[in-house]
Amino acid sequence: SKSPSPRQNMPVRYFIMKSSNLQNIDISQQKGIWSTTSSNEGKLNQAFWESSMVYLIFSVQGSGCFQGFARMSSAIGCEKSQDWGSSGLGGVFKVEWIRKESIPFQFAHHLLNPWNDSKKVQ
């Protein structure tokens, strides 16, 4: 019999990842990687180590849609990627895309974020 995962009884975490453009999302979907600002790295790495699963929900700024969601499949490392051409990004980490589809925010208006004054998730 298979032994249970050491993080099996830990919480699942969700993060909205905003991208400045659709090209970054396309690169992520093709290569299975993502990079974020250094200010987000600590929160994501902590969630990765203390949660059973970390889901990232992607949205391009100003698009009015989610572009899909992925599971974080590695911690954030020190290696940087030139794929995004932005010096403001930190280390690269692996993601496994689960759904690649444009979903308008209106389909999620019933979801409220209790950690952001119960504002709509978008």
mmCIF file with all atom_site columns, N, CA and C in Angstrom, residues 20-77:
data_model
loop_
_atom_site.group_PDB
_atom_site.id
_atom_site.type_symbol
_atom_site.label_atom_id
_atom_site.label_alt_id
_atom_site.label_comp_id
_atom_site.label_asym_id
_atom_site.label_entity_id
_atom_site.label_seq_id
_atom_site.pdbx_PDB_ins_code
_atom_site.Cartn_x
_atom_site.Cartn_y
_atom_site.Cartn_z
_atom_site.occupancy
_atom_site.B_iso_or_equiv
_atom_site.pdbx_formal_charge
_atom_site.auth_seq_id
_atom_site.auth_comp_id
_atom_site.auth_asym_id
_atom_site.auth_atom_id
_atom_site.pdbx_PDB_model_num
ATOM 1   N N  . SER A 1 20 ? 1.301   41.154 -16.844 1.00 0.00 ? 20 SER A N  1
ATOM 2   C CA . SER A 1 20 ? 1.193   42.416 -17.584 1.00 0.00 ? 20 SER A CA 1
ATOM 3   C C  . SER A 1 20 ? 0.773   42.194 -19.035 1.00 0.00 ? 20 SER A C  1
ATOM 4   N N  . ASN A 1 21 ? 0.917   40.955 -19.534 1.00 0.00 ? 21 ASN A N  1
ATOM 5   C CA . ASN A 1 21 ? 0.524   40.692 -20.929 1.00 0.00 ? 21 ASN A CA 1
ATOM 6   C C  . ASN A 1 21 ? 0.224   39.209 -21.156 1.00 0.00 ? 21 ASN A C  1
ATOM 7   N N  . LEU A 1 22 ? -0.473  38.940 -22.242 1.00 0.00 ? 22 LEU A N  1
ATOM 8   C CA . LEU A 1 22 ? -0.870  37.576 -22.587 1.00 0.00 ? 22 LEU A CA 1
ATOM 9   C C  . LEU A 1 22 ? 0.321   36.728 -23.022 1.00 0.00 ? 22 LEU A C  1
ATOM 10  N N  . GLN A 1 23 ? 1.344   37.340 -23.568 1.00 0.00 ? 23 GLN A N  1
ATOM 11  C CA . GLN A 1 23 ? 2.525   36.600 -24.012 1.00 0.00 ? 23 GLN A CA 1
ATOM 12  C C  . GLN A 1 23 ? 3.160   35.841 -22.845 1.00 0.00 ? 23 GLN A C  1
ATOM 13  N N  . ASN A 1 24 ? 3.190   36.446 -21.645 1.00 0.00 ? 24 ASN A N  1
ATOM 14  C CA . ASN A 1 24 ? 3.750   35.759 -20.480 1.00 0.00 ? 24 ASN A CA 1
ATOM 15  C C  . ASN A 1 24 ? 2.953   34.502 -20.140 1.00 0.00 ? 24 ASN A C  1
ATOM 16  N N  . ILE A 1 25 ? 1.644   34.589 -20.262 1.00 0.00 ? 25 ILE A N  1
ATOM 17  C CA . ILE A 1 25 ? 0.784   33.422 -20.004 1.00 0.00 ? 25 ILE A CA 1
ATOM 18  C C  . ILE A 1 25 ? 1.081   32.334 -21.031 1.00 0.00 ? 25 ILE A C  1
ATOM 19  N N  . ASP A 1 26 ? 1.216   32.720 -22.299 1.00 0.00 ? 26 ASP A N  1
ATOM 20  C CA . ASP A 1 26 ? 1.514   31.753 -23.360 1.00 0.00 ? 26 ASP A CA 1
ATOM 21  C C  . ASP A 1 26 ? 2.843   31.048 -23.101 1.00 0.00 ? 26 ASP A C  1
ATOM 22  N N  . ILE A 1 27 ? 3.865   31.802 -22.694 1.00 0.00 ? 27 ILE A N  1
ATOM 23  C CA . ILE A 1 27 ? 5.173   31.214 -22.384 1.00 0.00 ? 27 ILE A CA 1
ATOM 24  C C  . ILE A 1 27 ? 5.031   30.220 -21.236 1.00 0.00 ? 27 ILE A C  1
ATOM 25  N N  . SER A 1 28 ? 4.289   30.606 -20.209 1.00 0.00 ? 28 SER A N  1
ATOM 26  C CA . SER A 1 28 ? 4.085   29.721 -19.065 1.00 0.00 ? 28 SER A CA 1
ATOM 27  C C  . SER A 1 28 ? 3.402   28.424 -19.484 1.00 0.00 ? 28 SER A C  1
ATOM 28  N N  . GLN A 1 29 ? 2.376   28.544 -20.322 1.00 0.00 ? 29 GLN A N  1
ATOM 29  C CA . GLN A 1 29 ? 1.643   27.349 -20.758 1.00 0.00 ? 29 GLN A CA 1
ATOM 30  C C  . GLN A 1 29 ? 2.518   26.443 -21.619 1.00 0.00 ? 29 GLN A C  1
ATOM 31  N N  . GLN A 1 30 ? 3.387   27.023 -22.434 1.00 0.00 ? 30 GLN A N  1
ATOM 32  C CA . GLN A 1 30 ? 4.263   26.234 -23.301 1.00 0.00 ? 30 GLN A CA 1
ATOM 33  C C  . GLN A 1 30 ? 5.403   25.559 -22.524 1.00 0.00 ? 30 GLN A C  1
ATOM 34  N N  . LYS A 1 31 ? 5.990   26.274 -21.572 1.00 0.00 ? 31 LYS A N  1
ATOM 35  C CA . LYS A 1 31 ? 7.193   25.790 -20.898 1.00 0.00 ? 31 LYS A CA 1
ATOM 36  C C  . LYS A 1 31 ? 6.945   25.218 -19.507 1.00 0.00 ? 31 LYS A C  1
ATOM 37  N N  . GLY A 1 32 ? 5.745   25.437 -18.963 1.00 0.00 ? 32 GLY A N  1
ATOM 38  C CA . GLY A 1 32 ? 5.442   24.914 -17.636 1.00 0.00 ? 32 GLY A CA 1
ATOM 39  C C  . GLY A 1 32 ? 6.226   25.595 -16.532 1.00 0.00 ? 32 GLY A C  1
ATOM 40  N N  . ILE A 1 33 ? 6.489   26.896 -16.710 1.00 0.00 ? 33 ILE A N  1
ATOM 41  C CA . ILE A 1 33 ? 7.219   27.665 -15.699 1.00 0.00 ? 33 ILE A CA 1
ATOM 42  C C  . ILE A 1 33 ? 6.494   28.982 -15.447 1.00 0.00 ? 33 ILE A C  1
ATOM 43  N N  . TRP A 1 34 ? 6.844   29.617 -14.339 1.00 0.00 ? 34 TRP A N  1
ATOM 44  C CA . TRP A 1 34 ? 6.337   30.952 -14.034 1.00 0.00 ? 34 TRP A CA 1
ATOM 45  C C  . TRP A 1 34 ? 7.383   31.668 -13.209 1.00 0.00 ? 34 TRP A C  1
ATOM 46  N N  . SER A 1 35 ? 7.298   32.967 -13.198 1.00 0.00 ? 35 SER A N  1
ATOM 47  C CA . SER A 1 35 ? 8.164   33.796 -12.384 1.00 0.00 ? 35 SER A CA 1
ATOM 48  C C  . SER A 1 35 ? 7.328   34.965 -11.907 1.00 0.00 ? 35 SER A C  1
ATOM 49  N N  . THR A 1 36 ? 7.577   35.411 -10.700 1.00 0.00 ? 36 THR A N  1
ATOM 50  C CA . THR A 1 36 ? 6.793   36.494 -10.132 1.00 0.00 ? 36 THR A CA 1
ATOM 51  C C  . THR A 1 36 ? 7.738   37.520 -9.520  1.00 0.00 ? 36 THR A C  1
ATOM 52  N N  . THR A 1 37 ? 7.198   38.583 -9.005  1.00 0.00 ? 37 THR A N  1
ATOM 53  C CA . THR A 1 37 ? 8.043   39.592 -8.373  1.00 0.00 ? 37 THR A CA 1
ATOM 54  C C  . THR A 1 37 ? 8.635   39.029 -7.086  1.00 0.00 ? 37 THR A C  1
ATOM 55  N N  . SER A 1 38 ? 9.769   39.561 -6.699  1.00 0.00 ? 38 SER A N  1
ATOM 56  C CA . SER A 1 38 ? 10.436  39.055 -5.494  1.00 0.00 ? 38 SER A CA 1
ATOM 57  C C  . SER A 1 38 ? 9.575   39.260 -4.250  1.00 0.00 ? 38 SER A C  1
ATOM 58  N N  . SER A 1 39 ? 8.688   40.255 -4.264  1.00 0.00 ? 39 SER A N  1
ATOM 59  C CA . SER A 1 39 ? 7.812   40.481 -3.100  1.00 0.00 ? 39 SER A CA 1
ATOM 60  C C  . SER A 1 39 ? 6.800   39.349 -2.910  1.00 0.00 ? 39 SER A C  1
ATOM 61  N N  . ASN A 1 40 ? 6.493   38.609 -3.961  1.00 0.00 ? 40 ASN A N  1
ATOM 62  C CA . ASN A 1 40 ? 5.559   37.475 -3.870  1.00 0.00 ? 40 ASN A CA 1
ATOM 63  C C  . ASN A 1 40 ? 6.249   36.151 -3.552  1.00 0.00 ? 40 ASN A C  1
ATOM 64  N N  . GLU A 1 41 ? 7.552   36.081 -3.750  1.00 0.00 ? 41 GLU A N  1
ATOM 65  C CA . GLU A 1 41 ? 8.253   34.803 -3.633  1.00 0.00 ? 41 GLU A CA 1
ATOM 66  C C  . GLU A 1 41 ? 8.120   34.164 -2.253  1.00 0.00 ? 41 GLU A C  1
ATOM 67  N N  . GLY A 1 42 ? 8.275   34.942 -1.201  1.00 0.00 ? 42 GLY A N  1
ATOM 68  C CA . GLY A 1 42 ? 8.208   34.395 0.149   1.00 0.00 ? 42 GLY A CA 1
ATOM 69  C C  . GLY A 1 42 ? 6.852   33.791 0.450   1.00 0.00 ? 42 GLY A C  1
ATOM 70  N N  . LYS A 1 43 ? 5.780   34.498 0.068   1.00 0.00 ? 43 LYS A N  1
ATOM 71  C CA . LYS A 1 43 ? 4.413   34.001 0.310   1.00 0.00 ? 43 LYS A CA 1
ATOM 72  C C  . LYS A 1 43 ? 4.162   32.697 -0.447  1.00 0.00 ? 43 LYS A C  1
ATOM 73  N N  . LEU A 1 44 ? 4.592   32.661 -1.713  1.00 0.00 ? 44 LEU A N  1
ATOM 74  C CA . LEU A 1 44 ? 4.353   31.463 -2.516  1.00 0.00 ? 44 LEU A CA 1
ATOM 75  C C  . LEU A 1 44 ? 5.187   30.279 -2.025  1.00 0.00 ? 44 LEU A C  1
ATOM 76  N N  . ASN A 1 45 ? 6.452   30.518 -1.705  1.00 0.00 ? 45 ASN A N  1
ATOM 77  C CA . ASN A 1 45 ? 7.282   29.419 -1.201  1.00 0.00 ? 45 ASN A CA 1
ATOM 78  C C  . ASN A 1 45 ? 6.754   28.895 0.125   1.00 0.00 ? 45 ASN A C  1
ATOM 79  N N  . GLN A 1 46 ? 6.330   29.785 1.008   1.00 0.00 ? 46 GLN A N  1
ATOM 80  C CA . GLN A 1 46 ? 5.762   29.350 2.282   1.00 0.00 ? 46 GLN A CA 1
ATOM 81  C C  . GLN A 1 46 ? 4.520   28.502 2.039   1.00 0.00 ? 46 GLN A C  1
ATOM 82  N N  . ALA A 1 47 ? 3.654   28.963 1.141   1.00 0.00 ? 47 ALA A N  1
ATOM 83  C CA . ALA A 1 47 ? 2.445   28.205 0.821   1.00 0.00 ? 47 ALA A CA 1
ATOM 84  C C  . ALA A 1 47 ? 2.805   26.845 0.223   1.00 0.00 ? 47 ALA A C  1
ATOM 85  N N  . PHE A 1 48 ? 3.811   26.813 -0.649  1.00 0.00 ? 48 PHE A N  1
ATOM 86  C CA . PHE A 1 48 ? 4.215   25.554 -1.274  1.00 0.00 ? 48 PHE A CA 1
ATOM 87  C C  . PHE A 1 48 ? 4.653   24.536 -0.224  1.00 0.00 ? 48 PHE A C  1
ATOM 88  N N  . TRP A 1 49 ? 5.420   24.969 0.787   1.00 0.00 ? 49 TRP A N  1
ATOM 89  C CA . TRP A 1 49 ? 5.941   24.048 1.788   1.00 0.00 ? 49 TRP A CA 1
ATOM 90  C C  . TRP A 1 49 ? 4.935   23.723 2.881   1.00 0.00 ? 49 TRP A C  1
ATOM 91  N N  . GLU A 1 50 ? 3.953   24.596 3.110   1.00 0.00 ? 50 GLU A N  1
ATOM 92  C CA . GLU A 1 50 ? 3.025   24.395 4.216   1.00 0.00 ? 50 GLU A CA 1
ATOM 93  C C  . GLU A 1 50 ? 1.621   23.968 3.780   1.00 0.00 ? 50 GLU A C  1
ATOM 94  N N  . SER A 1 51 ? 1.431   23.741 2.490   1.00 0.00 ? 51 SER A N  1
ATOM 95  C CA . SER A 1 51 ? 0.103   23.386 1.975   1.00 0.00 ? 51 SER A CA 1
ATOM 96  C C  . SER A 1 51 ? 0.164   22.060 1.230   1.00 0.00 ? 51 SER A C  1
ATOM 97  N N  . SER A 1 52 ? -0.981  21.424 1.124   1.00 0.00 ? 52 SER A N  1
ATOM 98  C CA . SER A 1 52 ? -1.025  20.179 0.354   1.00 0.00 ? 52 SER A CA 1
ATOM 99  C C  . SER A 1 52 ? -0.989  20.471 -1.141  1.00 0.00 ? 52 SER A C  1
ATOM 100 N N  . MET A 1 53 ? -1.495  21.641 -1.543  1.00 0.00 ? 53 MET A N  1
ATOM 101 C CA . MET A 1 53 ? -1.547  22.020 -2.955  1.00 0.00 ? 53 MET A CA 1
ATOM 102 C C  . MET A 1 53 ? -1.635  23.537 -3.034  1.00 0.00 ? 53 MET A C  1
ATOM 103 N N  . VAL A 1 54 ? -0.976  24.116 -4.040  1.00 0.00 ? 54 VAL A N  1
ATOM 104 C CA . VAL A 1 54 ? -1.070  25.560 -4.284  1.00 0.00 ? 54 VAL A CA 1
ATOM 105 C C  . VAL A 1 54 ? -1.533  25.745 -5.722  1.00 0.00 ? 54 VAL A C  1
ATOM 106 N N  . TYR A 1 55 ? -2.703  26.373 -5.868  1.00 0.00 ? 55 TYR A N  1
ATOM 107 C CA . TYR A 1 55 ? -3.258  26.660 -7.188  1.00 0.00 ? 55 TYR A CA 1
ATOM 108 C C  . TYR A 1 55 ? -3.047  28.129 -7.516  1.00 0.00 ? 55 TYR A C  1
ATOM 109 N N  . LEU A 1 56 ? -2.634  28.382 -8.755  1.00 0.00 ? 56 LEU A N  1
ATOM 110 C CA . LEU A 1 56 ? -2.416  29.739 -9.243  1.00 0.00 ? 56 LEU A CA 1
ATOM 111 C C  . LEU A 1 56 ? -3.441  30.021 -10.328 1.00 0.00 ? 56 LEU A C  1
ATOM 112 N N  . ILE A 1 57 ? -4.201  31.078 -10.146 1.00 0.00 ? 57 ILE A N  1
ATOM 113 C CA . ILE A 1 57 ? -5.235  31.474 -11.096 1.00 0.00 ? 57 ILE A CA 1
ATOM 114 C C  . ILE A 1 57 ? -4.703  32.707 -11.817 1.00 0.00 ? 57 ILE A C  1
ATOM 115 N N  . PHE A 1 58 ? -4.581  32.620 -13.129 1.00 0.00 ? 58 PHE A N  1
ATOM 116 C CA . PHE A 1 58 ? -3.899  33.651 -13.905 1.00 0.00 ? 58 PHE A CA 1
ATOM 117 C C  . PHE A 1 58 ? -4.878  34.607 -14.579 1.00 0.00 ? 58 PHE A C  1
ATOM 118 N N  . SER A 1 59 ? -4.491  35.889 -14.585 1.00 0.00 ? 59 SER A N  1
ATOM 119 C CA . SER A 1 59 ? -5.274  36.915 -15.257 1.00 0.00 ? 59 SER A CA 1
ATOM 120 C C  . SER A 1 59 ? -4.331  37.983 -15.798 1.00 0.00 ? 59 SER A C  1
ATOM 121 N N  . VAL A 1 60 ? -4.555  38.388 -17.036 1.00 0.00 ? 60 VAL A N  1
ATOM 122 C CA . VAL A 1 60 ? -3.794  39.490 -17.615 1.00 0.00 ? 60 VAL A CA 1
ATOM 123 C C  . VAL A 1 60 ? -4.456  40.787 -17.168 1.00 0.00 ? 60 VAL A C  1
ATOM 124 N N  . GLN A 1 61 ? -3.655  41.718 -16.676 1.00 0.00 ? 61 GLN A N  1
ATOM 125 C CA . GLN A 1 61 ? -4.173  42.999 -16.205 1.00 0.00 ? 61 GLN A CA 1
ATOM 126 C C  . GLN A 1 61 ? -4.992  43.675 -17.289 1.00 0.00 ? 61 GLN A C  1
ATOM 127 N N  . GLY A 1 62 ? -6.187  44.119 -16.912 1.00 0.00 ? 62 GLY A N  1
ATOM 128 C CA . GLY A 1 62 ? -7.057  44.839 -17.833 1.00 0.00 ? 62 GLY A CA 1
ATOM 129 C C  . GLY A 1 62 ? -7.853  43.974 -18.788 1.00 0.00 ? 62 GLY A C  1
ATOM 130 N N  . SER A 1 63 ? -7.708  42.643 -18.707 1.00 0.00 ? 63 SER A N  1
ATOM 131 C CA . SER A 1 63 ? -8.383  41.752 -19.658 1.00 0.00 ? 63 SER A CA 1
ATOM 132 C C  . SER A 1 63 ? -9.842  41.498 -19.295 1.00 0.00 ? 63 SER A C  1
ATOM 133 N N  . GLY A 1 64 ? -10.187 41.620 -18.021 1.00 0.00 ? 64 GLY A N  1
ATOM 134 C CA . GLY A 1 64 ? -11.541 41.303 -17.570 1.00 0.00 ? 64 GLY A CA 1
ATOM 135 C C  . GLY A 1 64 ? -11.824 39.810 -17.519 1.00 0.00 ? 64 GLY A C  1
ATOM 136 N N  . CYS A 1 65 ? -10.760 39.001 -17.621 1.00 0.00 ? 65 CYS A N  1
ATOM 137 C CA . CYS A 1 65 ? -10.911 37.539 -17.656 1.00 0.00 ? 65 CYS A CA 1
ATOM 138 C C  . CYS A 1 65 ? -9.791  36.863 -16.871 1.00 0.00 ? 65 CYS A C  1
ATOM 139 N N  . PHE A 1 66 ? -10.070 35.621 -16.503 1.00 0.00 ? 66 PHE A N  1
ATOM 140 C CA . PHE A 1 66 ? -9.024  34.717 -16.056 1.00 0.00 ? 66 PHE A CA 1
ATOM 141 C C  . PHE A 1 66 ? -8.578  33.949 -17.299 1.00 0.00 ? 66 PHE A C  1
ATOM 142 N N  . GLN A 1 67 ? -7.297  33.652 -17.404 1.00 0.00 ? 67 GLN A N  1
ATOM 143 C CA . GLN A 1 67 ? -6.806  32.916 -18.567 1.00 0.00 ? 67 GLN A CA 1
ATOM 144 C C  . GLN A 1 67 ? -6.605  31.433 -18.276 1.00 0.00 ? 67 GLN A C  1
ATOM 145 N N  . GLY A 1 68 ? -6.878  31.014 -17.060 1.00 0.00 ? 68 GLY A N  1
ATOM 146 C CA . GLY A 1 68 ? -6.749  29.608 -16.702 1.00 0.00 ? 68 GLY A CA 1
ATOM 147 C C  . GLY A 1 68 ? -6.106  29.463 -15.346 1.00 0.00 ? 68 GLY A C  1
ATOM 148 N N  . PHE A 1 69 ? -5.846  28.201 -14.965 1.00 0.00 ? 69 PHE A N  1
ATOM 149 C CA . PHE A 1 69 ? -5.204  27.971 -13.674 1.00 0.00 ? 69 PHE A CA 1
ATOM 150 C C  . PHE A 1 69 ? -4.257  26.789 -13.746 1.00 0.00 ? 69 PHE A C  1
ATOM 151 N N  . ALA A 1 70 ? -3.294  26.829 -12.823 1.00 0.00 ? 70 ALA A N  1
ATOM 152 C CA . ALA A 1 70 ? -2.235  25.830 -12.792 1.00 0.00 ? 70 ALA A CA 1
ATOM 153 C C  . ALA A 1 70 ? -1.930  25.480 -11.339 1.00 0.00 ? 70 ALA A C  1
ATOM 154 N N  . ARG A 1 71 ? -1.229  24.378 -11.170 1.00 0.00 ? 71 ARG A N  1
ATOM 155 C CA . ARG A 1 71 ? -0.778  23.948 -9.850  1.00 0.00 ? 71 ARG A CA 1
ATOM 156 C C  . ARG A 1 71 ? 0.709   24.248 -9.742  1.00 0.00 ? 71 ARG A C  1
ATOM 157 N N  . MET A 1 72 ? 1.104   24.826 -8.647  1.00 0.00 ? 72 MET A N  1
ATOM 158 C CA . MET A 1 72 ? 2.515   25.084 -8.385  1.00 0.00 ? 72 MET A CA 1
ATOM 159 C C  . MET A 1 72 ? 3.176   23.743 -8.099  1.00 0.00 ? 72 MET A C  1
ATOM 160 N N  . SER A 1 73 ? 4.202   23.364 -8.883  1.00 0.00 ? 73 SER A N  1
ATOM 161 C CA . SER A 1 73 ? 4.786   22.036 -8.724  1.00 0.00 ? 73 SER A CA 1
ATOM 162 C C  . SER A 1 73 ? 6.245   22.053 -8.280  1.00 0.00 ? 73 SER A C  1
ATOM 163 N N  . SER A 1 74 ? 6.778   23.215 -7.965  1.00 0.00 ? 74 SER A N  1
ATOM 164 C CA . SER A 1 74 ? 8.108   23.301 -7.354  1.00 0.00 ? 74 SER A CA 1
ATOM 165 C C  . SER A 1 74 ? 8.193   24.592 -6.560  1.00 0.00 ? 74 SER A C  1
ATOM 166 N N  . ALA A 1 75 ? 9.140   24.615 -5.656  1.00 0.00 ? 75 ALA A N  1
ATOM 167 C CA . ALA A 1 75 ? 9.418   25.857 -4.935  1.00 0.00 ? 75 ALA A CA 1
ATOM 168 C C  . ALA A 1 75 ? 10.111  26.817 -5.900  1.00 0.00 ? 75 ALA A C  1
ATOM 169 N N  . ILE A 1 76 ? 10.147  28.080 -5.533  1.00 0.00 ? 76 ILE A N  1
ATOM 170 C CA . ILE A 1 76 ? 10.793  29.088 -6.365  1.00 0.00 ? 76 ILE A CA 1
ATOM 171 C C  . ILE A 1 76 ? 12.294  29.045 -6.096  1.00 0.00 ? 76 ILE A C  1
ATOM 172 N N  . GLY A 1 77 ? 13.044  28.900 -7.178  1.00 0.00 ? 77 GLY A N  1
ATOM 173 C CA . GLY A 1 77 ? 14.494  28.827 -7.057  1.00 0.00 ? 77 GLY A CA 1
ATOM 174 C C  . GLY A 1 77 ? 15.160  30.174 -7.289  1.00 0.00 ? 77 GLY A C  1
#
